Coordinates of C-alpha atoms in Angstrom, one line a residue:
Chain A
M18 CA 7.2 54.1 -111.5
Y19 CA 8.3 56.3 -108.8
K20 CA 4.8 56.9 -107.2
W21 CA 6.0 56.2 -104.1
R22 CA 9.1 58.5 -104.3
R23 CA 6.5 61.4 -105.2
V24 CA 5.1 60.8 -101.9
S25 CA 8.0 60.6 -99.5
A26 CA 9.5 63.7 -101.0
A27 CA 6.2 65.5 -100.7
G28 CA 6.5 64.6 -97.1
L29 CA 9.7 66.3 -96.5
L30 CA 8.7 69.1 -98.4
T31 CA 5.4 69.3 -95.8
L32 CA 8.2 69.1 -92.8
I33 CA 10.2 71.8 -94.2
I34 CA 7.4 74.0 -94.4
V35 CA 6.5 72.9 -90.8
F36 CA 9.8 74.3 -89.6
E37 CA 9.9 77.3 -91.6
L38 CA 6.5 78.3 -90.5
S39 CA 7.3 78.2 -86.7
A40 CA 10.4 79.5 -87.2
F41 CA 8.9 82.5 -88.7
S42 CA 6.0 82.7 -85.9
L43 CA 8.3 82.6 -83.6
L44 CA 10.2 85.8 -85.3
A45 CA 7.0 87.4 -85.4
F46 CA 6.5 87.2 -81.7
R47 CA 10.1 88.4 -80.7
N48 CA 8.8 92.0 -79.9
S49 CA 6.1 92.8 -77.5
T50 CA 3.7 93.8 -80.5
L51 CA 3.2 90.9 -83.0
D52 CA 5.1 91.6 -86.1
Y53 CA 2.5 90.8 -89.0
S54 CA 5.3 91.0 -92.0
A55 CA 7.1 88.0 -90.4
L56 CA 4.4 85.8 -90.7
A57 CA 3.0 87.4 -94.3
F58 CA 7.0 86.7 -95.0
G59 CA 6.8 83.1 -93.7
A60 CA 3.7 82.6 -95.9
I61 CA 5.0 83.7 -99.1
L62 CA 8.3 81.8 -98.7
V63 CA 5.7 78.4 -98.3
A64 CA 3.8 79.8 -101.3
M65 CA 6.7 80.1 -103.4
L66 CA 8.1 76.9 -102.4
L67 CA 5.1 75.0 -103.2
F68 CA 4.8 76.8 -106.2
Q69 CA 7.7 76.0 -107.3
Y70 CA 7.7 72.2 -106.1
I71 CA 4.2 71.5 -107.7
S72 CA 5.0 73.2 -111.1
L73 CA 8.5 71.7 -111.8
T74 CA 7.3 68.0 -111.2
A75 CA 3.8 68.2 -113.2
I76 CA 6.3 69.4 -116.2
F77 CA 9.2 67.3 -115.6
R78 CA 8.5 63.7 -114.3
H79 CA 12.1 62.9 -113.7
L80 CA 12.9 65.6 -111.5
D81 CA 15.4 65.0 -109.0
R82 CA 12.9 65.9 -106.7
Y83 CA 15.5 65.2 -103.1
L84 CA 17.8 67.8 -104.6
L85 CA 15.2 70.3 -105.2
I86 CA 14.0 69.6 -101.3
I87 CA 17.5 69.9 -100.2
A88 CA 17.6 73.6 -102.0
N89 CA 14.8 74.5 -100.7
L90 CA 15.4 73.7 -97.0
L91 CA 18.9 75.4 -97.3
V92 CA 17.5 78.5 -98.8
A93 CA 14.9 78.6 -96.5
M94 CA 16.8 78.2 -93.5
G95 CA 19.2 80.9 -95.2
L96 CA 16.0 83.3 -95.5
I97 CA 15.0 82.7 -91.5
I98 CA 18.3 83.8 -90.5
Q99 CA 18.4 86.9 -92.5
Y100 CA 15.5 87.8 -91.4
R101 CA 16.1 87.3 -88.0
I102 CA 19.0 89.9 -88.4
E103 CA 17.5 92.2 -90.2
A104 CA 14.3 92.2 -92.3
A105 CA 15.2 94.4 -94.9
I106 CA 17.8 91.7 -96.0
A107 CA 15.6 88.9 -95.9
F108 CA 13.2 90.7 -98.4
R109 CA 16.1 91.4 -100.5
Q110 CA 17.0 88.3 -100.6
I111 CA 13.4 86.3 -101.4
I112 CA 13.2 88.8 -104.4
W113 CA 16.8 87.4 -105.6
F114 CA 15.6 83.9 -105.0
G115 CA 12.4 84.3 -107.5
I116 CA 14.6 85.3 -109.6
G117 CA 16.9 82.5 -109.4
M118 CA 13.7 80.1 -109.2
L119 CA 13.5 81.8 -112.7
A120 CA 17.0 80.9 -113.8
M121 CA 16.7 77.5 -112.7
V122 CA 14.1 76.8 -114.3
V123 CA 16.1 78.4 -118.1
C124 CA 19.1 76.1 -117.4
I125 CA 16.4 72.7 -117.0
L126 CA 15.3 74.1 -120.1
F127 CA 18.6 74.6 -122.0
M128 CA 19.9 71.3 -120.8
R129 CA 17.5 69.6 -123.1
R130 CA 19.8 71.0 -125.8
P131 CA 23.0 70.8 -124.5
N132 CA 24.8 70.8 -127.7
I133 CA 24.2 74.5 -127.6
F134 CA 26.8 74.9 -124.6
R135 CA 29.1 73.1 -126.5
R136 CA 28.8 75.5 -129.8
L137 CA 29.0 78.3 -127.8
N138 CA 32.0 77.1 -125.8
L139 CA 34.9 79.3 -127.3
L140 CA 32.1 82.5 -126.3
I141 CA 31.9 80.9 -123.0
L142 CA 35.6 81.0 -122.4
L143 CA 36.7 84.3 -123.9
G144 CA 33.7 86.0 -121.9
C145 CA 34.5 84.8 -118.5
I146 CA 38.2 85.8 -119.0
G147 CA 36.9 88.9 -120.5
L148 CA 34.3 89.5 -117.9
L149 CA 37.2 89.0 -115.1
F150 CA 39.7 91.5 -116.9
A151 CA 36.7 94.1 -117.1
L152 CA 36.5 93.6 -112.9
L153 CA 40.4 94.9 -113.2
L154 CA 39.2 98.0 -114.7
V155 CA 35.9 99.5 -113.4
G156 CA 35.6 97.0 -110.3
S157 CA 34.7 98.6 -107.2
E158 CA 36.6 97.1 -103.8
V159 CA 34.2 95.7 -101.1
Y160 CA 35.6 93.6 -98.1
G161 CA 39.3 94.3 -99.6
A162 CA 38.6 92.6 -102.4
R163 CA 38.1 94.3 -106.2
N164 CA 35.4 91.3 -107.4
W165 CA 32.1 93.5 -107.4
I166 CA 30.5 95.6 -110.6
T167 CA 27.7 97.8 -110.0
I168 CA 25.2 98.3 -112.4
G169 CA 22.2 100.3 -111.9
G170 CA 22.5 100.6 -108.0
Q171 CA 22.8 96.8 -108.2
N172 CA 25.8 94.6 -106.8
F173 CA 27.0 92.4 -108.9
Q174 CA 29.4 89.6 -108.1
P175 CA 30.7 88.1 -111.7
S176 CA 32.9 85.6 -110.4
E177 CA 29.8 83.9 -109.3
F178 CA 28.9 83.4 -113.1
V179 CA 32.5 82.9 -114.1
K180 CA 31.7 79.5 -111.7
V181 CA 28.7 78.5 -113.7
G182 CA 30.7 79.2 -117.4
T183 CA 33.6 77.4 -115.9
V184 CA 31.5 73.9 -115.4
F185 CA 30.7 73.9 -119.2
V186 CA 34.0 74.7 -120.2
L187 CA 35.4 72.2 -118.3
A188 CA 33.0 69.7 -119.6
H189 CA 33.2 70.3 -123.0
W190 CA 37.4 70.1 -123.3
L191 CA 37.4 67.1 -121.0
T192 CA 34.8 65.2 -123.4
N193 CA 37.0 65.3 -126.5
S194 CA 40.0 64.6 -125.2
R195 CA 42.1 62.7 -122.4
D196 CA 45.6 63.8 -123.1
L197 CA 47.1 67.4 -122.3
R198 CA 48.0 68.4 -126.1
G199 CA 43.9 68.4 -126.6
I200 CA 43.3 70.4 -123.6
W201 CA 45.4 73.3 -124.0
P202 CA 43.0 76.2 -124.2
L203 CA 41.2 74.5 -120.9
L204 CA 44.7 75.2 -119.0
F205 CA 44.7 78.1 -120.5
Y206 CA 41.4 79.1 -119.1
V207 CA 42.1 77.9 -115.9
F208 CA 45.4 79.5 -115.4
A209 CA 44.2 82.8 -116.7
V210 CA 41.0 82.6 -114.5
V211 CA 42.4 81.7 -111.4
A212 CA 45.4 84.3 -111.7
L213 CA 42.8 87.2 -112.6
L214 CA 41.1 86.1 -109.5
V215 CA 44.1 86.3 -107.3
V216 CA 44.9 89.4 -108.4
E217 CA 41.4 90.7 -107.6
R218 CA 42.1 89.3 -104.4
D219 CA 39.0 87.0 -104.3
L220 CA 40.9 83.9 -103.2
G221 CA 38.0 81.6 -102.2
A222 CA 37.0 81.8 -106.1
A223 CA 40.3 81.2 -107.2
V224 CA 40.6 78.0 -104.9
L225 CA 37.6 76.9 -105.8
I226 CA 37.9 77.0 -109.6
A227 CA 41.3 75.7 -109.3
G228 CA 40.3 72.3 -107.3
T229 CA 37.2 72.2 -109.5
A230 CA 39.2 72.0 -112.7
L231 CA 41.5 69.4 -110.9
I232 CA 38.9 67.2 -109.6
V233 CA 37.0 67.3 -112.6
F234 CA 39.9 66.7 -114.5
Y235 CA 40.8 63.6 -112.7
V236 CA 37.3 62.1 -112.9
A237 CA 37.4 62.6 -116.8
T238 CA 40.7 61.5 -117.5
G239 CA 41.3 58.8 -114.5
S240 CA 45.3 59.8 -115.0
K241 CA 46.7 60.1 -111.6
S242 CA 50.2 61.4 -112.5
L243 CA 48.8 64.0 -114.6
T244 CA 46.3 65.0 -111.8
L245 CA 49.1 65.1 -109.3
L246 CA 51.2 67.2 -111.4
G247 CA 48.3 69.7 -111.4
L248 CA 48.1 69.4 -108.1
A249 CA 51.8 70.3 -107.6
A250 CA 51.6 73.0 -109.8
G251 CA 48.7 74.7 -108.0
S252 CA 50.6 74.5 -104.7
A253 CA 53.4 75.9 -106.5
G254 CA 51.1 79.0 -107.7
A255 CA 49.6 79.0 -103.5
L256 CA 53.3 79.1 -102.4
A257 CA 54.3 81.8 -105.0
S258 CA 51.3 84.1 -104.4
Y259 CA 52.0 84.0 -100.6
Y260 CA 55.3 85.5 -101.0
I261 CA 54.3 87.9 -104.1
F262 CA 51.1 89.0 -102.4
D263 CA 50.6 90.8 -99.2
H264 CA 47.1 90.3 -98.7
V265 CA 47.8 86.3 -98.9
R266 CA 50.5 86.9 -96.3
V267 CA 47.6 88.5 -93.9
R268 CA 44.9 85.9 -94.3
V269 CA 47.4 83.0 -93.6
A270 CA 48.7 85.0 -90.2
I271 CA 45.2 85.7 -89.2
W272 CA 44.5 82.3 -89.9
K273 CA 47.5 81.0 -87.5
N274 CA 46.3 82.9 -84.2
P275 CA 43.6 85.7 -84.7
W276 CA 43.7 86.6 -81.0
A277 CA 47.2 88.5 -81.9
T278 CA 45.1 90.8 -83.8
Y279 CA 41.9 90.7 -82.5
S280 CA 40.9 94.7 -82.4
G281 CA 42.4 94.6 -86.4
K282 CA 42.4 92.0 -89.2
G283 CA 41.9 89.0 -86.4
Y284 CA 38.7 90.2 -85.6
Q285 CA 36.3 88.6 -87.8
I286 CA 37.4 85.1 -87.0
A287 CA 37.7 85.6 -83.4
Q288 CA 34.1 86.8 -83.2
G289 CA 33.0 83.8 -85.4
L290 CA 34.8 81.5 -83.1
M291 CA 33.4 82.7 -79.9
A292 CA 29.8 83.4 -81.5
I293 CA 29.8 79.2 -82.6
A294 CA 31.1 78.5 -78.9
S295 CA 28.3 80.5 -77.2
G296 CA 25.7 78.2 -79.4
G297 CA 27.2 75.4 -77.8
L298 CA 25.5 71.7 -79.1
W299 CA 21.8 73.3 -78.4
G300 CA 22.6 76.7 -79.8
M301 CA 21.0 80.0 -77.6
G302 CA 17.8 80.0 -79.3
L303 CA 16.5 81.9 -82.3
T304 CA 17.0 85.9 -81.7
R305 CA 19.1 85.0 -78.4
G306 CA 22.5 85.6 -80.0
S307 CA 24.7 88.6 -81.2
P308 CA 24.8 88.0 -84.6
K309 CA 25.7 91.3 -85.4
L310 CA 28.7 91.2 -83.4
I311 CA 30.8 89.3 -86.4
P312 CA 31.7 91.1 -89.6
A313 CA 29.9 89.8 -92.6
Y314 CA 27.3 88.0 -90.6
H315 CA 24.8 87.6 -93.3
T316 CA 27.0 86.4 -96.1
D317 CA 30.1 84.7 -95.3
Y318 CA 29.6 84.0 -91.8
I319 CA 26.2 82.9 -91.6
F320 CA 27.3 80.0 -90.5
A321 CA 28.5 80.8 -87.5
V322 CA 25.2 82.6 -86.8
I323 CA 23.4 79.6 -87.5
C324 CA 25.8 77.9 -84.8
E325 CA 25.3 80.5 -82.7
E326 CA 21.6 80.7 -82.2
F327 CA 20.6 76.9 -83.5
G328 CA 23.6 75.0 -82.0
V329 CA 26.4 73.2 -83.5
I330 CA 24.6 69.9 -83.6
M331 CA 22.4 71.9 -86.3
G332 CA 25.8 73.1 -88.0
V333 CA 26.7 69.6 -88.4
C334 CA 23.4 68.7 -89.8
I335 CA 23.8 71.3 -92.5
I336 CA 26.9 70.1 -93.2
A337 CA 25.6 66.5 -93.7
F338 CA 22.8 68.0 -95.9
Y339 CA 25.0 69.2 -98.0
L340 CA 26.8 65.7 -98.2
V341 CA 23.7 64.3 -99.1
F342 CA 23.6 67.1 -102.1
I343 CA 27.1 65.8 -103.3
V344 CA 25.9 62.3 -103.2
R345 CA 22.8 62.8 -105.0
G346 CA 24.3 65.0 -107.4
A347 CA 27.3 62.0 -108.3
L348 CA 24.1 59.7 -109.1
V349 CA 22.3 62.2 -111.1
A350 CA 26.1 62.4 -113.0
L351 CA 26.4 58.7 -113.6
N352 CA 23.1 58.3 -114.8
A353 CA 23.7 60.5 -117.2
P354 CA 23.0 60.0 -120.7
D355 CA 25.9 61.2 -122.3
R356 CA 29.9 62.2 -121.5
F357 CA 29.4 65.7 -121.7
M358 CA 26.5 66.0 -119.6
M359 CA 28.2 63.5 -117.1
L360 CA 31.1 65.7 -116.7
T361 CA 28.8 69.1 -116.4
A362 CA 26.6 67.2 -113.7
F363 CA 29.8 66.3 -112.1
G364 CA 31.3 69.5 -112.1
C365 CA 28.3 71.4 -110.7
T366 CA 28.3 68.8 -108.0
V367 CA 32.0 69.6 -107.2
L368 CA 31.5 73.2 -107.5
I369 CA 28.7 73.2 -104.6
T370 CA 30.6 70.7 -102.4
L371 CA 33.8 72.3 -102.5
Q372 CA 32.2 75.8 -102.1
S373 CA 30.4 74.9 -99.0
F374 CA 33.8 73.0 -97.8
I375 CA 35.9 76.3 -98.3
I376 CA 33.4 78.3 -96.2
I377 CA 32.9 76.4 -93.7
A378 CA 36.1 75.0 -93.2
G379 CA 37.6 78.7 -93.2
V380 CA 34.6 80.1 -90.2
I381 CA 36.4 76.8 -87.9
K382 CA 39.4 77.9 -88.7
L383 CA 40.0 74.8 -90.3
I384 CA 41.8 76.5 -93.6
P385 CA 42.4 80.3 -93.9
L386 CA 39.2 82.6 -94.5
T387 CA 38.3 82.8 -97.7
G388 CA 35.6 85.4 -98.6
I389 CA 33.3 83.1 -100.5
T390 CA 29.1 82.9 -100.0
L391 CA 27.8 79.5 -98.4
P392 CA 25.6 78.2 -101.5
F393 CA 21.7 78.9 -101.3
V394 CA 21.8 80.0 -97.4
S395 CA 24.5 82.9 -97.4
Y396 CA 22.8 86.6 -98.6
G397 CA 23.6 87.6 -101.9
G398 CA 21.7 88.3 -105.1
S399 CA 24.7 86.6 -107.6
S400 CA 25.2 83.8 -105.4
I401 CA 21.6 82.5 -104.8
I402 CA 21.2 82.7 -108.8
A403 CA 24.4 81.1 -109.4
S404 CA 23.9 78.5 -107.3
M405 CA 20.4 78.2 -108.6
M406 CA 21.9 78.1 -111.8
L407 CA 23.7 75.1 -111.0
L408 CA 20.8 73.2 -109.4
G409 CA 19.1 73.4 -112.6
I410 CA 22.0 72.2 -114.6
L411 CA 21.8 69.3 -112.1
E412 CA 18.4 68.5 -112.7
G413 CA 18.5 69.2 -116.3
V414 CA 20.6 66.5 -116.4
A415 CA 18.9 64.2 -114.0
I416 CA 15.8 64.6 -116.1
Q417 CA 17.5 64.1 -119.3
G418 CA 18.6 60.5 -117.8
G419 CA 15.5 59.6 -116.8
E420 CA 13.7 60.2 -119.7
T421 CA 16.4 58.3 -121.7
L422 CA 15.7 55.5 -119.1
E423 CA 12.1 55.4 -119.4
R424 CA 12.2 55.4 -123.4
A425 CA 14.8 52.4 -123.1
L426 CA 12.2 50.7 -121.1
K427 CA 9.6 51.5 -123.4
E428 CA 11.6 50.2 -126.1
M429 CA 12.1 46.9 -124.3
A430 CA 8.1 46.3 -123.4
K431 CA 7.5 46.5 -127.4
Chain B
M12 CA 7.9 89.4 -68.2
Y13 CA 6.9 89.3 -71.9
A14 CA 10.8 89.0 -72.2
N15 CA 11.1 86.4 -70.5
A16 CA 8.0 84.4 -71.7
Y17 CA 9.4 85.0 -75.2
D18 CA 12.8 83.9 -73.8
I19 CA 11.3 80.5 -72.4
V20 CA 9.4 79.6 -75.8
A21 CA 12.5 80.5 -78.1
S22 CA 14.8 78.2 -75.7
S23 CA 12.4 75.5 -75.5
M24 CA 12.0 75.6 -79.3
R25 CA 15.5 75.0 -79.7
Y26 CA 15.1 71.3 -79.5
F27 CA 12.2 71.2 -81.7
F28 CA 13.8 72.6 -84.4
L29 CA 16.7 70.3 -83.9
L30 CA 14.4 67.4 -83.8
L31 CA 12.6 68.3 -86.9
I32 CA 16.1 69.0 -89.1
I33 CA 17.8 65.8 -87.7
Y34 CA 14.2 63.6 -88.7
I35 CA 14.2 65.3 -92.5
L36 CA 17.7 64.3 -92.6
L37 CA 17.4 60.8 -91.9
R38 CA 14.3 60.3 -94.0
L39 CA 16.1 61.8 -97.0
V40 CA 18.9 59.3 -96.5
Q41 CA 16.8 56.4 -95.8
H42 CA 14.7 57.6 -99.1
S43 CA 17.8 58.1 -101.0
F44 CA 19.0 54.5 -100.3
S45 CA 16.0 53.0 -101.7
E46 CA 15.3 55.3 -104.7
F47 CA 19.0 54.6 -105.9
R48 CA 18.4 50.9 -105.4
A49 CA 15.4 51.2 -107.5
V50 CA 17.1 52.7 -110.3
Q51 CA 20.0 50.4 -110.6
Q52 CA 17.5 47.2 -111.0
I53 CA 15.9 48.8 -113.7
K54 CA 19.0 49.5 -115.6
K55 CA 20.4 46.0 -114.8
K56 CA 17.1 45.0 -116.6
V57 CA 17.6 47.1 -119.4
R58 CA 21.1 46.2 -119.7
S59 CA 20.3 42.7 -119.9
V60 CA 18.7 42.4 -122.8
S61 CA 21.6 43.7 -124.8
P62 CA 24.1 46.4 -124.1
G63 CA 24.0 48.4 -127.1
Y64 CA 25.3 48.3 -130.7
L65 CA 27.7 49.8 -132.9
E66 CA 26.7 51.6 -135.6
A67 CA 29.0 51.7 -138.6
L68 CA 30.6 55.2 -140.1
L69 CA 33.5 54.1 -142.2
P70 CA 34.4 53.0 -144.9
E71 CA 31.1 53.7 -147.2
E72 CA 29.9 50.6 -147.8
F73 CA 29.3 49.7 -144.0
L74 CA 27.8 53.3 -143.9
G75 CA 24.4 52.8 -141.0
R76 CA 24.5 49.2 -140.5
R77 CA 24.2 48.1 -137.0
F78 CA 26.1 45.5 -135.2
P79 CA 24.3 44.4 -131.8
L80 CA 26.6 43.6 -129.0
G81 CA 26.0 41.0 -126.5
R82 CA 27.5 40.2 -123.2
E83 CA 31.0 39.8 -124.8
N84 CA 32.2 40.5 -128.1
T85 CA 35.3 39.7 -130.2
I86 CA 35.7 41.8 -133.3
G87 CA 37.6 41.1 -136.1
R88 CA 38.9 40.2 -139.6
S89 CA 38.5 36.4 -138.8
K90 CA 35.1 35.0 -139.4
R91 CA 35.1 33.7 -136.1
C92 CA 34.8 36.7 -134.4
N93 CA 31.3 37.8 -133.5
I94 CA 31.5 40.9 -135.3
S95 CA 33.4 39.9 -138.0
I96 CA 34.6 43.1 -140.5
P97 CA 36.5 41.6 -143.8
L98 CA 38.9 44.3 -144.2
P99 CA 42.5 43.6 -144.2
S100 CA 43.5 46.9 -141.7
L101 CA 42.0 44.7 -139.0
A102 CA 43.8 42.1 -137.3
P103 CA 42.1 38.6 -137.2
T104 CA 40.9 39.4 -133.7
H105 CA 41.3 43.1 -133.2
A106 CA 39.3 43.7 -130.1
F107 CA 37.2 42.8 -127.6
I108 CA 34.0 44.4 -126.0
Y109 CA 32.6 43.0 -123.1
E110 CA 30.6 43.9 -119.9
K111 CA 32.0 44.0 -116.6
K112 CA 30.1 45.2 -113.3
G113 CA 27.2 46.9 -115.0
G114 CA 29.4 48.8 -117.6
L115 CA 31.0 48.1 -120.7
Y116 CA 34.4 47.9 -121.5
I117 CA 37.4 47.4 -124.6
S118 CA 40.3 46.5 -124.7
D119 CA 42.8 46.0 -127.4
Y120 CA 43.7 42.3 -128.4
G121 CA 47.1 43.0 -129.8
S122 CA 46.7 44.3 -132.8
R123 CA 49.1 46.4 -135.0
Q124 CA 46.7 48.9 -135.8
G125 CA 45.7 49.8 -132.2
V126 CA 42.2 50.6 -131.0
L127 CA 41.4 54.5 -131.1
L128 CA 39.0 55.6 -128.8
N129 CA 37.4 59.1 -129.4
D130 CA 40.3 59.7 -131.9
E131 CA 43.2 58.2 -129.2
R132 CA 44.8 54.9 -129.1
I133 CA 43.9 53.5 -125.9
G134 CA 46.7 51.3 -124.8
R135 CA 47.3 48.4 -123.4
H136 CA 44.4 48.2 -120.4
E137 CA 40.8 48.3 -121.0
E138 CA 38.4 51.6 -121.0
F139 CA 35.3 52.4 -119.9
L140 CA 32.3 52.8 -122.9
Y141 CA 30.4 55.4 -122.7
T142 CA 27.5 55.7 -125.3
E143 CA 28.0 57.9 -128.6
D144 CA 32.1 57.1 -128.2
K145 CA 33.6 56.8 -131.7
L146 CA 35.5 53.4 -132.3
Q147 CA 38.2 52.9 -134.6
F148 CA 39.6 49.5 -135.7
G149 CA 42.2 50.3 -138.6
G150 CA 39.8 51.4 -141.4
F151 CA 36.6 50.5 -139.9
I152 CA 35.1 53.5 -138.3
C153 CA 31.9 53.3 -135.8
V154 CA 29.7 54.6 -133.0
L155 CA 28.9 52.8 -129.8
H156 CA 24.9 53.3 -128.8
L157 CA 24.8 52.1 -125.4
S158 CA 20.4 50.8 -124.6
G159 CA 19.1 52.9 -121.8
E160 CA 21.1 55.8 -122.8
E161 CA 20.3 58.2 -125.7
E162 CA 21.7 61.1 -127.7
D163 CA 20.3 64.4 -129.1
D164 CA 19.5 63.7 -132.8
V165 CA 17.1 60.6 -133.1

C-alpha cells in the first residue's frame, strides 16, 4: 500500500546520514591531529539511527516515518552542536538518546492498549501533582529554578515527565465530558500544576502546560466562550504573578531591555542576540563561532549557537521542521481510531509545538525568556527522554490508526 | 597554515550543509502532501460503502442489534424513518444522522426528550460523531461504530 512512501523516507534518512557524517568529519579535522573519536561518534550515531529506523519500520508497518525522520534530524543536529562545544556533553547525550529510544518503543507498545492510561488516570494525576510538590521539599536549585532532583549523582527534571502525564490527564477527562462541571478534576489539576511550577520558578513549563491545556480544551469542546474565559483566567494569573513574584518581574525587565543590565541579568539574552547577529544569514561556519560566551549554550540557548555557526537561514529551516512536525502530528491525531487517542496525539503535538515556539521566541527576544529546552535538540537527559516518549505516543496512535484503516480495507475486500 | 586551510573548508561547507537541509525540508513537505492525499482517497473509498452502524444497548430486547447507516438516516418511532424504533419515548422523527464533508454528524430533529451524545444533550446545532460515541434517543441507547475506525475490544 505504501511502497513508494517507504523508499522516499529511506532516501531522506540517507541524506540525514550524509549531513551528519560530513559534519562529524569536519569536526574531526578541526585540530591538526585527526580526532578519531569524532569519526567514531558519528559512526555510532549513524548505526543507532539506522538500527532504530530499520527495526521500527520492520515491526510496525504503519509507523509514521516522516515524524521519526524529523526527530532523528533534530537529534543529530543537536548532537553535532554539542560535540562541537564539548565532546563530553555529546557522549552523555547520546547515551540519553539511546535510553530515549527504548522509552519511545515502550510508549508505542503501551498505545496498543491505551485504556491502561485511562484506568490509571487518577494515579497519573495525583502522581504529577505529588512529584511537583516533592520538588518544593527536596528539589535543588539550578539556574535560579527549583526544578531538579538529584538521584544517584544524576540530575532529573521531573517537570518534563509531568508534561507527558498531563497529556494523558487532559485526554482522559476531555474524552468524556465537554462542559466545565464534568471536568473539574482536570481544572484542579491544571491549576495545581501551574501554580506549583510558578512557585518553583519554572515559568517556561508553567506557560507550556497552561497553553497546552487551553488549546486541547478548545479542540475537544469547540467552545470559544469557555476557552476565552480560560485565556482570561490565565492572563489574570500571569498578571498576578508579575506583581507577587520578584523573579517574574526580573524576566520581564531583562526582556524589555537586556542591554541595561548587560553585565548582570541581561547578559544571557544580549549574548544570544549578538551570537545570532554574528552568524548572519549563512553562519560563521562550524567551529568558527564562540558558543561558550552564551550562558546555557548547550540547553536553552542551543538555538542561538546553531544560528551563530550555521546561519539564520538554518534557524528558519529548523523552525520549518518543527512546523512540519506539527502538521504531521495533527494529521496523525485526525486519523486516530477513537476520541481518546485523538486527544492524546493532539496533546503531544501541541506540547512539542508550543515548547519549541516558547524557547525559540524567547531566544530571539520575541517573548520573555523562559528556562525550557528545545525538544530533541537541547542537551538534557530528562528533556530528550520526555520528547522521545511524546514521539512514541504519537507513533503509537499513528500505528493504531493505520492498522484500523487496513483492517477496514480488508473487510471491504471480502 | 593548517588553521587557514581548515577555516576555508569550514566556511565553504556552510553552503553545503544549508543546501542539504533545505533540500531535505522540501522533499519532506512534498512527500507529506502526496501521502496525505493518498490516505484521504482510501478513507473516502471506505466511507462510501457505509459510514458505519449503530449497535443497540438498551432496552433489553434490542441489545446487540446492529442498524447499518447510510449516507443520510432518520431515526424515530415512525415506520417511515430509516431506522425505526417502535418505543413510545421516541418522537416520530427523533434525530437525523448524516454525512457531511467526509464526517458523520447528528442533529436533533426537535424531539422533546432530546438527543444525548455521551450523556450530554446536544442542543440545537449539529454534533460531529466519533466512533464509540454513545447515543441516546429517549429510552433507546446505542453505540456508534464508524467503518474504518476500530476500537479496543473486538
